[in-house]
GROMACS .gro file of C-alpha atoms in nm:
model
  291
    1MET     CA    1  -0.761  -0.155  -1.965
    2GLN     CA    2  -0.511  -0.065  -2.237
    3ASN     CA    3  -0.785   0.151  -2.390
    4GLN     CA    4  -0.816   0.338  -2.058
    5LEU     CA    5  -0.440   0.396  -2.053
    6ALA     CA    6  -0.446   0.520  -2.412
    7ARG     CA    7  -0.720   0.774  -2.346
    8GLY     CA    8  -0.565   0.900  -2.022
    9ALA     CA    9  -0.857   0.802  -1.800
   10SER     CA   10  -0.892   0.901  -1.436
   11VAL     CA   11  -0.977   0.640  -1.173
   12LYS     CA   12  -1.122   0.699  -0.828
   13PHE     CA   13  -1.006   0.441  -0.574
   14THR     CA   14  -1.023   0.334  -0.212
   15GLN     CA   15  -0.754   0.120  -0.056
   16TYR     CA   16  -0.766  -0.079   0.267
   17GLY     CA   17  -0.471  -0.244   0.438
   18THR     CA   18  -0.390  -0.430   0.757
   19VAL     CA   19  -0.056  -0.506   0.922
   20TYR     CA   20   0.006  -0.730   1.225
   21LEU     CA   21   0.359  -0.730   1.371
   22GLY     CA   22   0.385  -1.023   1.610
   23ALA     CA   23   0.724  -0.921   1.748
   24ARG     CA   24   0.564  -0.610   1.901
   25ASN     CA   25   0.286  -0.796   2.082
   26LYS     CA   26   0.267  -0.776   2.458
   27TYR     CA   27   0.236  -1.105   2.644
   28ASP     CA   28   0.114  -1.118   3.003
   29GLY     CA   29   0.061  -1.474   3.118
   30HIS     CA   30  -0.228  -1.604   2.912
   31GLN     CA   31  -0.325  -1.257   2.792
   32SER     CA   32  -0.198  -1.109   2.467
   33ASN     CA   33  -0.227  -0.756   2.335
   34SER     CA   34  -0.193  -0.754   1.956
   35TYR     CA   35   0.012  -0.500   1.767
   36ARG     CA   36  -0.212  -0.440   1.468
   37PHE     CA   37  -0.309  -0.138   1.262
   38ASN     CA   38  -0.509  -0.056   0.950
   39LEU     CA   39  -0.429   0.160   0.649
   40LEU     CA   40  -0.688   0.366   0.462
   41GLN     CA   41  -0.630   0.554   0.140
   42ASN     CA   42  -0.869   0.740  -0.091
   43GLY     CA   43  -0.786   0.927  -0.406
   44THR     CA   44  -0.763   0.958  -0.783
   45LEU     CA   45  -0.520   0.809  -1.033
   46LEU     CA   46  -0.454   0.975  -1.366
   47LEU     CA   47  -0.347   0.723  -1.630
   48GLY     CA   48  -0.120   0.765  -1.930
   49ARG     CA   49   0.014   0.538  -2.200
   50ARG     CA   50   0.295   0.420  -1.973
   51GLY     CA   51   0.079   0.362  -1.665
   52VAL     CA   52   0.000   0.586  -1.368
   53ALA     CA   53   0.089   0.943  -1.466
   54ALA     CA   54  -0.026   1.125  -1.150
   55VAL     CA   55  -0.195   1.057  -0.820
   56GLY     CA   56  -0.367   1.258  -0.549
   57ALA     CA   57  -0.462   1.069  -0.233
   58THR     CA   58  -0.525   1.089   0.139
   59ARG     CA   59  -0.367   0.820   0.356
   60GLN     CA   60  -0.425   0.744   0.724
   61VAL     CA   61  -0.302   0.486   0.976
   62ARG     CA   62  -0.572   0.362   1.213
   63PHE     CA   63  -0.547   0.171   1.541
   64ASN     CA   64  -0.871   0.062   1.703
   65ARG     CA   65  -0.934   0.161   2.064
   66TYR     CA   66  -0.808  -0.173   2.197
   67GLU     CA   67  -0.483  -0.165   1.996
   68LEU     CA   68  -0.386   0.201   2.031
   69PRO     CA   69  -0.272   0.173   2.398
   70LEU     CA   70  -0.006  -0.085   2.306
   71ALA     CA   71   0.122   0.135   2.021
   72LYS     CA   72   0.146   0.429   2.262
   73GLU     CA   73   0.326   0.210   2.515
   74ARG     CA   74   0.580   0.098   2.255
   75ALA     CA   75   0.625   0.461   2.145
   76ALA     CA   76   0.691   0.567   2.506
   77GLU     CA   77   0.954   0.293   2.526
   78GLY     CA   78   1.138   0.461   2.240
   79ASP     CA   79   1.014   0.252   1.946
   80LEU     CA   80   1.051   0.486   1.649
   81VAL     CA   81   0.821   0.278   1.430
   82SER     CA   82   0.535   0.323   1.678
   83GLN     CA   83   0.608   0.695   1.703
   84SER     CA   84   0.592   0.725   1.324
   85LEU     CA   85   0.268   0.528   1.298
   86ILE     CA   86   0.098   0.734   1.570
   87ALA     CA   87   0.196   1.053   1.386
   88GLN     CA   88   0.023   0.911   1.080
   89THR     CA   89  -0.308   0.861   1.257
   90GLN     CA   90  -0.362   1.217   1.139
   91PRO     CA   91  -0.460   1.206   0.768
   92HIS     CA   92  -0.172   1.277   0.530
   93ARG     CA   93  -0.223   1.411   0.180
   94TRP     CA   94  -0.006   1.281  -0.104
   95VAL     CA   95   0.037   1.432  -0.452
   96ASN     CA   96   0.261   1.306  -0.731
   97THR     CA   97   0.261   1.482  -1.064
   98ASP     CA   98   0.533   1.515  -1.328
   99GLY     CA   99   0.734   1.261  -1.129
  100ARG     CA  100   0.759   1.483  -0.819
  101PHE     CA  101   0.629   1.360  -0.485
  102TYR     CA  102   0.474   1.589  -0.219
  103SER     CA  103   0.327   1.513   0.124
  104THR     CA  104   0.145   1.715   0.384
  105GLY     CA  105   0.069   1.595   0.737
  106ARG     CA  106   0.231   1.586   1.079
  107LEU     CA  107   0.500   1.326   1.001
  108TRP     CA  108   0.644   1.523   0.711
  109THR     CA  109   0.573   1.889   0.780
  110SER     CA  110   0.653   1.930   1.151
  111GLY     CA  111   1.008   2.049   1.074
  112LEU     CA  112   0.923   2.290   0.794
  113PRO     CA  113   0.965   2.669   0.827
  114LYS     CA  114   0.658   2.875   0.904
  115GLY     CA  115   0.435   2.916   0.599
  116LYS     CA  116   0.549   2.590   0.436
  117THR     CA  117   0.275   2.328   0.446
  118TRP     CA  118   0.398   2.069   0.195
  119ALA     CA  119   0.708   1.850   0.202
  120ALA     CA  120   0.877   1.815  -0.137
  121ARG     CA  121   1.008   1.457  -0.122
  122GLY     CA  122   1.195   1.453  -0.451
  123ALA     CA  123   1.165   1.250  -0.769
  124ARG     CA  124   0.951   0.938  -0.754
  125SER     CA  125   0.722   0.768  -1.002
  126ALA     CA  126   0.349   0.822  -0.958
  127GLY     CA  127   0.300   0.444  -0.974
  128ALA     CA  128   0.530   0.392  -0.675
  129THR     CA  129   0.341   0.660  -0.482
  130ALA     CA  130   0.006   0.492  -0.550
  131PHE     CA  131   0.118   0.130  -0.510
  132GLY     CA  132   0.314   0.127  -0.186
  133ASP     CA  133   0.069  -0.041   0.053
  134GLN     CA  134  -0.080  -0.248  -0.229
  135VAL     CA  135   0.244  -0.345  -0.405
  136VAL     CA  136   0.098  -0.499  -0.722
  137ASN     CA  137   0.069  -0.226  -0.985
  138ILE     CA  138  -0.161  -0.366  -1.253
  139PHE     CA  139  -0.121  -0.050  -1.462
  140GLU     CA  140   0.221  -0.177  -1.565
  141VAL     CA  141   0.102  -0.373  -1.866
  142ALA     CA  142   0.405  -0.605  -1.881
  143THR     CA  143   0.368  -0.685  -1.510
  144LEU     CA  144  -0.004  -0.753  -1.550
  145LYS     CA  145   0.053  -0.983  -1.847
  146ALA     CA  146   0.318  -1.180  -1.659
  147LEU     CA  147   0.096  -1.226  -1.353
  148ILE     CA  148  -0.198  -1.339  -1.564
  149ALA     CA  149   0.019  -1.579  -1.762
  150HIS     CA  150   0.126  -1.755  -1.440
  151ALA     CA  151  -0.202  -1.732  -1.248
  152ASP     CA  152  -0.290  -2.036  -1.037
  153ARG     CA  153  -0.663  -1.988  -1.096
  154ARG     CA  154  -0.876  -1.798  -1.344
  155LYS     CA  155  -1.254  -1.775  -1.365
  156PHE     CA  156  -1.471  -1.588  -1.614
  157ASP     CA  157  -1.837  -1.494  -1.651
  158LEU     CA  158  -1.928  -1.550  -1.286
  159PRO     CA  159  -2.272  -1.418  -1.184
  160ASN     CA  160  -2.250  -1.142  -0.925
  161PRO     CA  161  -2.594  -1.085  -0.766
  162SER     CA  162  -2.462  -0.792  -0.562
  163GLY     CA  163  -2.346  -0.602  -0.872
  164LYS     CA  164  -2.501  -0.255  -0.876
  165THR     CA  165  -2.451  -0.195  -1.249
  166HIS     CA  166  -2.489  -0.400  -1.565
  167ASP     CA  167  -2.112  -0.439  -1.595
  168LEU     CA  168  -2.079  -0.565  -1.237
  169LYS     CA  169  -2.347  -0.832  -1.275
  170VAL     CA  170  -2.085  -1.055  -1.438
  171ILE     CA  171  -1.728  -1.069  -1.307
  172GLY     CA  172  -1.413  -1.280  -1.323
  173PHE     CA  173  -1.081  -1.310  -1.147
  174TYR     CA  174  -0.720  -1.425  -1.162
  175ASP     CA  175  -0.516  -1.517  -0.857
  176GLY     CA  176  -0.175  -1.660  -0.779
  177THR     CA  177   0.143  -1.621  -0.576
  178ILE     CA  178   0.481  -1.463  -0.641
  179THR     CA  179   0.783  -1.412  -0.417
  180PHE     CA  180   0.902  -1.063  -0.336
  181ALA     CA  181   1.229  -1.138  -0.515
  182GLU     CA  182   1.034  -1.236  -0.829
  183LEU     CA  183   0.817  -0.925  -0.804
  184TYR     CA  184   1.133  -0.715  -0.777
  185ARG     CA  185   1.264  -0.857  -1.104
  186LEU     CA  186   0.927  -0.814  -1.274
  187SER     CA  187   0.793  -0.476  -1.162
  188PRO     CA  188   0.965  -0.135  -1.206
  189THR     CA  189   0.718   0.009  -0.954
  190PHE     CA  190   0.814  -0.244  -0.688
  191ARG     CA  191   1.183  -0.177  -0.748
  192VAL     CA  192   1.121   0.188  -0.660
  193VAL     CA  193   0.911   0.099  -0.355
  194ALA     CA  194   1.161  -0.157  -0.227
  195GLY     CA  195   1.454   0.074  -0.288
  196GLU     CA  196   1.699  -0.214  -0.303
  197ARG     CA  197   1.690  -0.581  -0.385
  198PRO     CA  198   1.488  -0.776  -0.123
  199ASP     CA  199   1.719  -0.903   0.151
  200PRO     CA  200   1.710  -1.264   0.278
  201GLY     CA  201   1.467  -1.159   0.550
  202TYR     CA  202   1.181  -1.137   0.303
  203ALA     CA  203   1.304  -1.217  -0.050
  204LYS     CA  204   1.149  -1.565  -0.050
  205LEU     CA  205   0.825  -1.469   0.125
  206ALA     CA  206   0.523  -1.553  -0.090
  207LEU     CA  207   0.292  -1.271  -0.190
  208SER     CA  208  -0.059  -1.393  -0.267
  209TRP     CA  209  -0.242  -1.176  -0.520
  210SER     CA  210  -0.586  -1.156  -0.678
  211ILE     CA  211  -0.733  -0.941  -0.957
  212SER     CA  212  -1.111  -0.915  -1.006
  213PHE     CA  213  -1.263  -0.759  -1.317
  214ASP     CA  214  -1.606  -0.670  -1.453
  215ARG     CA  215  -1.791  -0.762  -1.772
  216ARG     CA  216  -1.588  -0.506  -1.971
  217GLY     CA  217  -1.259  -0.653  -1.852
  218LEU     CA  218  -1.181  -0.352  -1.632
  219PRO     CA  219  -1.026  -0.427  -1.292
  220ILE     CA  220  -1.252  -0.365  -0.995
  221LYS     CA  221  -1.034  -0.493  -0.711
  222VAL     CA  222  -0.672  -0.599  -0.657
  223THR     CA  223  -0.550  -0.761  -0.336
  224SER     CA  224  -0.216  -0.884  -0.212
  225SER     CA  225  -0.106  -1.033   0.120
  226TRP     CA  226   0.193  -1.198   0.292
  227HIS     CA  227   0.262  -1.378   0.619
  228THR     CA  228   0.554  -1.532   0.805
  229LYS     CA  229   0.377  -1.840   0.937
  230GLY     CA  230   0.616  -2.133   0.973
  231GLN     CA  231   0.925  -1.922   1.027
  232LYS     CA  232   1.116  -1.931   1.356
  233LYS     CA  233   0.998  -1.597   1.489
  234PRO     CA  234   0.673  -1.434   1.601
  235PHE     CA  235   0.405  -1.463   1.334
  236SER     CA  236   0.334  -1.149   1.131
  237ARG     CA  237   0.121  -1.069   0.831
  238GLY     CA  238   0.008  -0.781   0.613
  239GLY     CA  239  -0.169  -0.691   0.295
  240ALA     CA  240  -0.385  -0.441   0.112
  241SER     CA  241  -0.681  -0.427  -0.123
  242ILE     CA  242  -0.744  -0.149  -0.373
  243GLU     CA  243  -1.094  -0.101  -0.517
  244PHE     CA  244  -1.148   0.098  -0.837
  245GLN     CA  245  -1.480   0.272  -0.793
  246SER     CA  246  -1.525   0.473  -1.112
  247TRP     CA  247  -1.354   0.544  -1.441
  248GLY     CA  248  -1.374   0.890  -1.592
  249SER     CA  249  -1.217   1.125  -1.842
  250ALA     CA  250  -0.877   1.285  -1.794
  251THR     CA  251  -0.849   1.525  -1.503
  252THR     CA  252  -0.587   1.754  -1.351
  253ILE     CA  253  -0.395   1.672  -1.035
  254ALA     CA  254  -0.212   1.987  -0.932
  255ALA     CA  255   0.112   2.007  -0.739
  256PRO     CA  256   0.142   2.249  -0.446
  257ARG     CA  257   0.257   2.602  -0.526
  258PRO     CA  258   0.636   2.642  -0.491
  259SER     CA  259   0.582   2.890  -0.207
  260GLN     CA  260   0.399   2.620  -0.008
  261ALA     CA  261   0.663   2.347  -0.035
  262GLY     CA  262   0.995   2.289   0.138
  263VAL     CA  263   1.244   2.013   0.060
  264VAL     CA  264   1.228   1.730   0.315
  265ARG     CA  265   1.443   1.419   0.277
  266ALA     CA  266   1.320   1.238   0.590
  267PRO     CA  267   1.067   1.290   0.870
  268ALA     CA  268   1.172   1.515   1.158
  269GLY     CA  269   1.316   1.365   1.474
  270GLY     CA  270   1.480   1.072   1.300
  271LEU     CA  271   1.150   0.887   1.262
  272PRO     CA  272   1.123   0.622   0.988
  273GLU     CA  273   0.884   0.686   0.700
  274CYS     CA  274   0.670   0.374   0.757
  275ASP     CA  275   0.448   0.461   0.464
  276ASP     CA  276   0.466   0.152   0.246
  277MET     CA  277   0.429  -0.223   0.295
  278VAL     CA  278   0.796  -0.301   0.228
  279GLU     CA  279   0.899  -0.095   0.529
  280PHE     CA  280   0.669  -0.301   0.750
  281ILE     CA  281   0.806  -0.626   0.607
  282LYS     CA  282   1.164  -0.512   0.662
  283GLU     CA  283   1.079  -0.406   1.015
  284ASP     CA  284   0.933  -0.748   1.082
  285ALA     CA  285   1.259  -0.904   0.959
  286ARG     CA  286   1.453  -0.711   1.223
  287PRO     CA  287   1.208  -0.670   1.514
  288THR     CA  288   1.280  -0.420   1.789
  289PHE     CA  289   1.128  -0.629   2.065
  290GLU     CA  290   1.223  -0.979   2.169
  291GLN     CA  291   0.961  -1.188   2.346
   0.00000   0.00000   0.00000
């Protein structure tokens, strides 16, 4: 992977995530409506010697047809988190290049003047833009080395009958756990995503992680997940999995033209951003609804 960083490779990826917030469930006798939603992201990473140099991606929140009515009900009750998530069921485009972060989509552009279609969200690392739902950035070499050094399990040269290429016919993996407080100390990307040191509501939560790689040693999939089982509150969980689908030569990820972008510090209407996993974890730590 260090060779890919050195040559400035581009990587196409797909990311899947799921979040379940138990405090927002609706209980009716023996019936329960679950507050659950999925996260889908597709895009391209551009790598550099220091890690992720640029990213262009499309991100979307998805409720299935059985779960959307509860989200709409919570939104009608004034729950700003639900209102933000429903706005994000429309695909949102993200671009980060030269350390500048831009978004387009209903949550971020509804308050812009006519003719402006991109929200300029200020300075932010490209790694933090790409690794917000999946919070383990393996393109930080020091972070990757530390995770591997403390892995609970490691397997190499495993046959993979479903592999579609020569390199995928043999795979391996590392997996382990780390607390959010430990990840904060270890990962510059996570420090940007978290924004501040993890509070007691989630600092000691365990994050389970796994890294799969092909015959060449290139990562093919990274997953991470958390849950609050055993704590004295409604059970919640979340996580994401990023799959690296192809590795190519350097490419260009262009920022919007200055005439298209307007500075936006927060979504219109006082809505929360709700566009990374830490925000969901923090929201779980201070639930809006009491059951």
